């Protein structure tokens, strides 16, 4: 089989926790489709996860399997997509080392994503060097596989920009095109709101529904959702804006007409919170039920999951090693 005219796609997820519904609509769903059209690498970013999880490495390790289970449960097919563990491909660390010479500390400090993360983590001036430089290791992840497309959320756009800067600098400095520039692919529905109504679903904010969530967990999350505090009786007119249940219906109910009808009935009065919540609950249950079932099945054989990861990682190493030999050759680092 030849892939010559297919795009090469690379995605990455830090392994700090299992994936949730935000990941599902933001990226996982698309990856399941893309694996049929492209050569796709799915990177389990354990090394990157360590950049701000010093001392919590056990959590990072455990979550490699959790994220792999999520991938497989949503329908990633290991014969079509290559799943790899970042720390087990030493070529990625090696490439990062060369790319680090092509970026200044000032440029790294200007990366908007890094700036925001530094603020959120309260690092102030005590920034771990590995954290500050992770955009470079991310550039290595992408370029080692000569990926041409990188599906990301908008928070990752500065990473893609920085990757392409590094590619141009590298190719300029060696006087030939060794590395390949990539293009960010933004997902259509970029994010799911949190169950608390915050703009983004995120495990660290504690407002997520995981892909392995039980029936009761989903029901509880939906029942606890904030609606319109002034919508006291069924017949009162209600507000849809700022109403978390409707924000979720917008994100997860594909039948737009049905959502519009519910919204106008709610606005008019005559539609109770519990009825809307029932609709959302049914929608989320039927979305997660097959994923959870498949995940439970796969969990019974972790050895099999590890075998899949091992096989993907080996395949990925082969590809990365080829790039590295070109990179080192171009830098004059091939002596024997
Ligand atoms: N930075 C990404 C995240 O926070 C994970 C990641 C690591 C990644 N390497 C990548 C994403 C390469 C895209 C491409 O989830």
mmCIF file with all atom_site columns, N, CA and C in Angstrom, residues 193 225-227 238-252 258-267 271-273 276 280:
data_model
loop_
_atom_site.group_PDB
_atom_site.id
_atom_site.type_symbol
_atom_site.label_atom_id
_atom_site.label_alt_id
_atom_site.label_comp_id
_atom_site.label_asym_id
_atom_site.label_entity_id
_atom_site.label_seq_id
_atom_site.pdbx_PDB_ins_code
_atom_site.Cartn_x
_atom_site.Cartn_y
_atom_site.Cartn_z
_atom_site.occupancy
_atom_site.B_iso_or_equiv
_atom_site.pdbx_formal_charge
_atom_site.auth_seq_id
_atom_site.auth_comp_id
_atom_site.auth_asym_id
_atom_site.auth_atom_id
_atom_site.pdbx_PDB_model_num
ATOM 1   N N  . UNK A 1 193 ? -18.940 23.086 26.444 1.00 0.00 ? 193 UNK A N  1
ATOM 2   C CA . UNK A 1 193 ? -18.906 23.829 27.709 1.00 0.00 ? 193 UNK A CA 1
ATOM 3   C C  . UNK A 1 193 ? -18.675 22.855 28.860 1.00 0.00 ? 193 UNK A C  1
ATOM 4   N N  . UNK A 1 225 ? -26.922 20.585 36.428 1.00 0.00 ? 225 UNK A N  1
ATOM 5   C CA . UNK A 1 225 ? -26.626 21.716 35.545 1.00 0.00 ? 225 UNK A CA 1
ATOM 6   C C  . UNK A 1 225 ? -27.474 22.933 35.870 1.00 0.00 ? 225 UNK A C  1
ATOM 7   N N  . UNK A 1 226 ? -26.817 24.066 35.775 1.00 0.00 ? 226 UNK A N  1
ATOM 8   C CA . UNK A 1 226 ? -27.423 25.367 36.039 1.00 0.00 ? 226 UNK A CA 1
ATOM 9   C C  . UNK A 1 226 ? -28.362 25.710 34.882 1.00 0.00 ? 226 UNK A C  1
ATOM 10  N N  . UNK A 1 227 ? -29.581 26.139 35.210 1.00 0.00 ? 227 UNK A N  1
ATOM 11  C CA . UNK A 1 227 ? -30.514 26.526 34.135 1.00 0.00 ? 227 UNK A CA 1
ATOM 12  C C  . UNK A 1 227 ? -30.803 28.026 34.228 1.00 0.00 ? 227 UNK A C  1
ATOM 13  N N  . UNK A 1 238 ? -38.660 31.169 30.087 1.00 0.00 ? 238 UNK A N  1
ATOM 14  C CA . UNK A 1 238 ? -37.296 30.877 30.551 1.00 0.00 ? 238 UNK A CA 1
ATOM 15  C C  . UNK A 1 238 ? -36.231 31.451 29.640 1.00 0.00 ? 238 UNK A C  1
ATOM 16  N N  . UNK A 1 239 ? -35.042 31.580 30.189 1.00 0.00 ? 239 UNK A N  1
ATOM 17  C CA . UNK A 1 239 ? -33.913 32.091 29.395 1.00 0.00 ? 239 UNK A CA 1
ATOM 18  C C  . UNK A 1 239 ? -33.054 30.934 28.897 1.00 0.00 ? 239 UNK A C  1
ATOM 19  N N  . UNK A 1 240 ? -32.690 31.033 27.634 1.00 0.00 ? 240 UNK A N  1
ATOM 20  C CA . UNK A 1 240 ? -31.868 29.999 27.005 1.00 0.00 ? 240 UNK A CA 1
ATOM 21  C C  . UNK A 1 240 ? -30.387 30.391 27.079 1.00 0.00 ? 240 UNK A C  1
ATOM 22  N N  . UNK A 1 241 ? -30.126 31.707 26.975 1.00 0.00 ? 241 UNK A N  1
ATOM 23  C CA . UNK A 1 241 ? -28.727 32.173 27.060 1.00 0.00 ? 241 UNK A CA 1
ATOM 24  C C  . UNK A 1 241 ? -28.197 31.977 28.475 1.00 0.00 ? 241 UNK A C  1
ATOM 25  N N  . UNK A 1 242 ? -27.017 31.436 28.570 1.00 0.00 ? 242 UNK A N  1
ATOM 26  C CA . UNK A 1 242 ? -26.428 31.205 29.879 1.00 0.00 ? 242 UNK A CA 1
ATOM 27  C C  . UNK A 1 242 ? -26.992 29.970 30.566 1.00 0.00 ? 242 UNK A C  1
ATOM 28  N N  . UNK A 1 243 ? -27.872 29.262 29.864 1.00 0.00 ? 243 UNK A N  1
ATOM 29  C CA . UNK A 1 243 ? -28.491 28.059 30.402 1.00 0.00 ? 243 UNK A CA 1
ATOM 30  C C  . UNK A 1 243 ? -27.634 26.859 29.948 1.00 0.00 ? 243 UNK A C  1
ATOM 31  N N  . UNK A 1 244 ? -27.018 26.217 30.922 1.00 0.00 ? 244 UNK A N  1
ATOM 32  C CA . UNK A 1 244 ? -26.022 25.178 30.588 1.00 0.00 ? 244 UNK A CA 1
ATOM 33  C C  . UNK A 1 244 ? -26.652 24.016 29.816 1.00 0.00 ? 244 UNK A C  1
ATOM 34  N N  . UNK A 1 245 ? -27.884 23.678 30.152 1.00 0.00 ? 245 UNK A N  1
ATOM 35  C CA . UNK A 1 245 ? -28.531 22.541 29.483 1.00 0.00 ? 245 UNK A CA 1
ATOM 36  C C  . UNK A 1 245 ? -28.657 22.827 27.979 1.00 0.00 ? 245 UNK A C  1
ATOM 37  N N  . UNK A 1 246 ? -29.017 24.051 27.656 1.00 0.00 ? 246 UNK A N  1
ATOM 38  C CA . UNK A 1 246 ? -29.125 24.392 26.228 1.00 0.00 ? 246 UNK A CA 1
ATOM 39  C C  . UNK A 1 246 ? -27.753 24.489 25.560 1.00 0.00 ? 246 UNK A C  1
ATOM 40  N N  . UNK A 1 247 ? -26.756 24.958 26.312 1.00 0.00 ? 247 UNK A N  1
ATOM 41  C CA . UNK A 1 247 ? -25.396 25.001 25.739 1.00 0.00 ? 247 UNK A CA 1
ATOM 42  C C  . UNK A 1 247 ? -24.958 23.573 25.361 1.00 0.00 ? 247 UNK A C  1
ATOM 43  N N  . UNK A 1 248 ? -25.325 22.622 26.212 1.00 0.00 ? 248 UNK A N  1
ATOM 44  C CA . UNK A 1 248 ? -24.983 21.222 25.915 1.00 0.00 ? 248 UNK A CA 1
ATOM 45  C C  . UNK A 1 248 ? -25.783 20.679 24.732 1.00 0.00 ? 248 UNK A C  1
ATOM 46  N N  . UNK A 1 249 ? -27.062 21.045 24.694 1.00 0.00 ? 249 UNK A N  1
ATOM 47  C CA . UNK A 1 249 ? -27.860 20.574 23.554 1.00 0.00 ? 249 UNK A CA 1
ATOM 48  C C  . UNK A 1 249 ? -27.281 21.127 22.253 1.00 0.00 ? 249 UNK A C  1
ATOM 49  N N  . UNK A 1 250 ? -26.850 22.394 22.280 1.00 0.00 ? 250 UNK A N  1
ATOM 50  C CA . UNK A 1 250 ? -26.226 22.971 21.083 1.00 0.00 ? 250 UNK A CA 1
ATOM 51  C C  . UNK A 1 250 ? -24.995 22.155 20.670 1.00 0.00 ? 250 UNK A C  1
ATOM 52  N N  . UNK A 1 251 ? -24.235 21.712 21.664 1.00 0.00 ? 251 UNK A N  1
ATOM 53  C CA . UNK A 1 251 ? -22.998 20.992 21.345 1.00 0.00 ? 251 UNK A CA 1
ATOM 54  C C  . UNK A 1 251 ? -23.243 19.526 20.975 1.00 0.00 ? 251 UNK A C  1
ATOM 55  N N  . UNK A 1 252 ? -24.243 18.898 21.574 1.00 0.00 ? 252 UNK A N  1
ATOM 56  C CA . UNK A 1 252 ? -24.352 17.437 21.435 1.00 0.00 ? 252 UNK A CA 1
ATOM 57  C C  . UNK A 1 252 ? -25.577 16.910 20.703 1.00 0.00 ? 252 UNK A C  1
ATOM 58  N N  . UNK A 1 258 ? -34.820 20.325 16.246 1.00 0.00 ? 258 UNK A N  1
ATOM 59  C CA . UNK A 1 258 ? -35.383 19.880 17.518 1.00 0.00 ? 258 UNK A CA 1
ATOM 60  C C  . UNK A 1 258 ? -34.939 20.817 18.654 1.00 0.00 ? 258 UNK A C  1
ATOM 61  N N  . UNK A 1 259 ? -33.658 21.201 18.638 1.00 0.00 ? 259 UNK A N  1
ATOM 62  C CA . UNK A 1 259 ? -33.140 22.104 19.675 1.00 0.00 ? 259 UNK A CA 1
ATOM 63  C C  . UNK A 1 259 ? -33.818 23.467 19.567 1.00 0.00 ? 259 UNK A C  1
ATOM 64  N N  . UNK A 1 260 ? -33.995 23.942 18.331 1.00 0.00 ? 260 UNK A N  1
ATOM 65  C CA . UNK A 1 260 ? -34.658 25.240 18.137 1.00 0.00 ? 260 UNK A CA 1
ATOM 66  C C  . UNK A 1 260 ? -36.088 25.220 18.667 1.00 0.00 ? 260 UNK A C  1
ATOM 67  N N  . UNK A 1 261 ? -36.782 24.125 18.428 1.00 0.00 ? 261 UNK A N  1
ATOM 68  C CA . UNK A 1 261 ? -38.158 24.009 18.925 1.00 0.00 ? 261 UNK A CA 1
ATOM 69  C C  . UNK A 1 261 ? -38.194 24.021 20.449 1.00 0.00 ? 261 UNK A C  1
ATOM 70  N N  . UNK A 1 262 ? -37.270 23.275 21.056 1.00 0.00 ? 262 UNK A N  1
ATOM 71  C CA . UNK A 1 262 ? -37.203 23.251 22.523 1.00 0.00 ? 262 UNK A CA 1
ATOM 72  C C  . UNK A 1 262 ? -36.925 24.651 23.060 1.00 0.00 ? 262 UNK A C  1
ATOM 73  N N  . UNK A 1 263 ? -36.018 25.349 22.380 1.00 0.00 ? 263 UNK A N  1
ATOM 74  C CA . UNK A 1 263 ? -35.662 26.702 22.826 1.00 0.00 ? 263 UNK A CA 1
ATOM 75  C C  . UNK A 1 263 ? -36.871 27.630 22.769 1.00 0.00 ? 263 UNK A C  1
ATOM 76  N N  . UNK A 1 264 ? -37.628 27.560 21.671 1.00 0.00 ? 264 UNK A N  1
ATOM 77  C CA . UNK A 1 264 ? -38.739 28.514 21.614 1.00 0.00 ? 264 UNK A CA 1
ATOM 78  C C  . UNK A 1 264 ? -39.842 28.147 22.603 1.00 0.00 ? 264 UNK A C  1
ATOM 79  N N  . UNK A 1 265 ? -40.050 26.866 22.812 1.00 0.00 ? 265 UNK A N  1
ATOM 80  C CA . UNK A 1 265 ? -41.040 26.485 23.832 1.00 0.00 ? 265 UNK A CA 1
ATOM 81  C C  . UNK A 1 265 ? -40.597 26.925 25.229 1.00 0.00 ? 265 UNK A C  1
ATOM 82  N N  . UNK A 1 266 ? -39.307 26.813 25.485 1.00 0.00 ? 266 UNK A N  1
ATOM 83  C CA . UNK A 1 266 ? -38.766 27.197 26.798 1.00 0.00 ? 266 UNK A CA 1
ATOM 84  C C  . UNK A 1 266 ? -38.903 28.700 27.003 1.00 0.00 ? 266 UNK A C  1
ATOM 85  N N  . UNK A 1 267 ? -38.568 29.451 25.946 1.00 0.00 ? 267 UNK A N  1
ATOM 86  C CA . UNK A 1 267 ? -38.649 30.922 26.034 1.00 0.00 ? 267 UNK A CA 1
ATOM 87  C C  . UNK A 1 267 ? -40.092 31.389 26.270 1.00 0.00 ? 267 UNK A C  1
ATOM 88  N N  . UNK A 1 271 ? -42.369 24.777 29.147 1.00 0.00 ? 271 UNK A N  1
ATOM 89  C CA . UNK A 1 271 ? -41.442 23.646 29.082 1.00 0.00 ? 271 UNK A CA 1
ATOM 90  C C  . UNK A 1 271 ? -40.596 23.680 30.351 1.00 0.00 ? 271 UNK A C  1
ATOM 91  N N  . UNK A 1 272 ? -40.684 22.625 31.125 1.00 0.00 ? 272 UNK A N  1
ATOM 92  C CA . UNK A 1 272 ? -39.983 22.590 32.410 1.00 0.00 ? 272 UNK A CA 1
ATOM 93  C C  . UNK A 1 272 ? -38.522 22.186 32.282 1.00 0.00 ? 272 UNK A C  1
ATOM 94  N N  . UNK A 1 273 ? -37.722 22.603 33.278 1.00 0.00 ? 273 UNK A N  1
ATOM 95  C CA . UNK A 1 273 ? -36.303 22.221 33.302 1.00 0.00 ? 273 UNK A CA 1
ATOM 96  C C  . UNK A 1 273 ? -36.126 20.706 33.248 1.00 0.00 ? 273 UNK A C  1
ATOM 97  N N  . UNK A 1 276 ? -36.395 19.299 29.711 1.00 0.00 ? 276 UNK A N  1
ATOM 98  C CA . UNK A 1 276 ? -35.227 19.570 28.855 1.00 0.00 ? 276 UNK A CA 1
ATOM 99  C C  . UNK A 1 276 ? -34.046 18.718 29.304 1.00 0.00 ? 276 UNK A C  1
ATOM 100 N N  . UNK A 1 280 ? -31.664 16.015 27.195 1.00 0.00 ? 280 UNK A N  1
ATOM 101 C CA . UNK A 1 280 ? -30.190 16.035 27.164 1.00 0.00 ? 280 UNK A CA 1
ATOM 102 C C  . UNK A 1 280 ? -29.623 14.742 27.737 1.00 0.00 ? 280 UNK A C  1
#
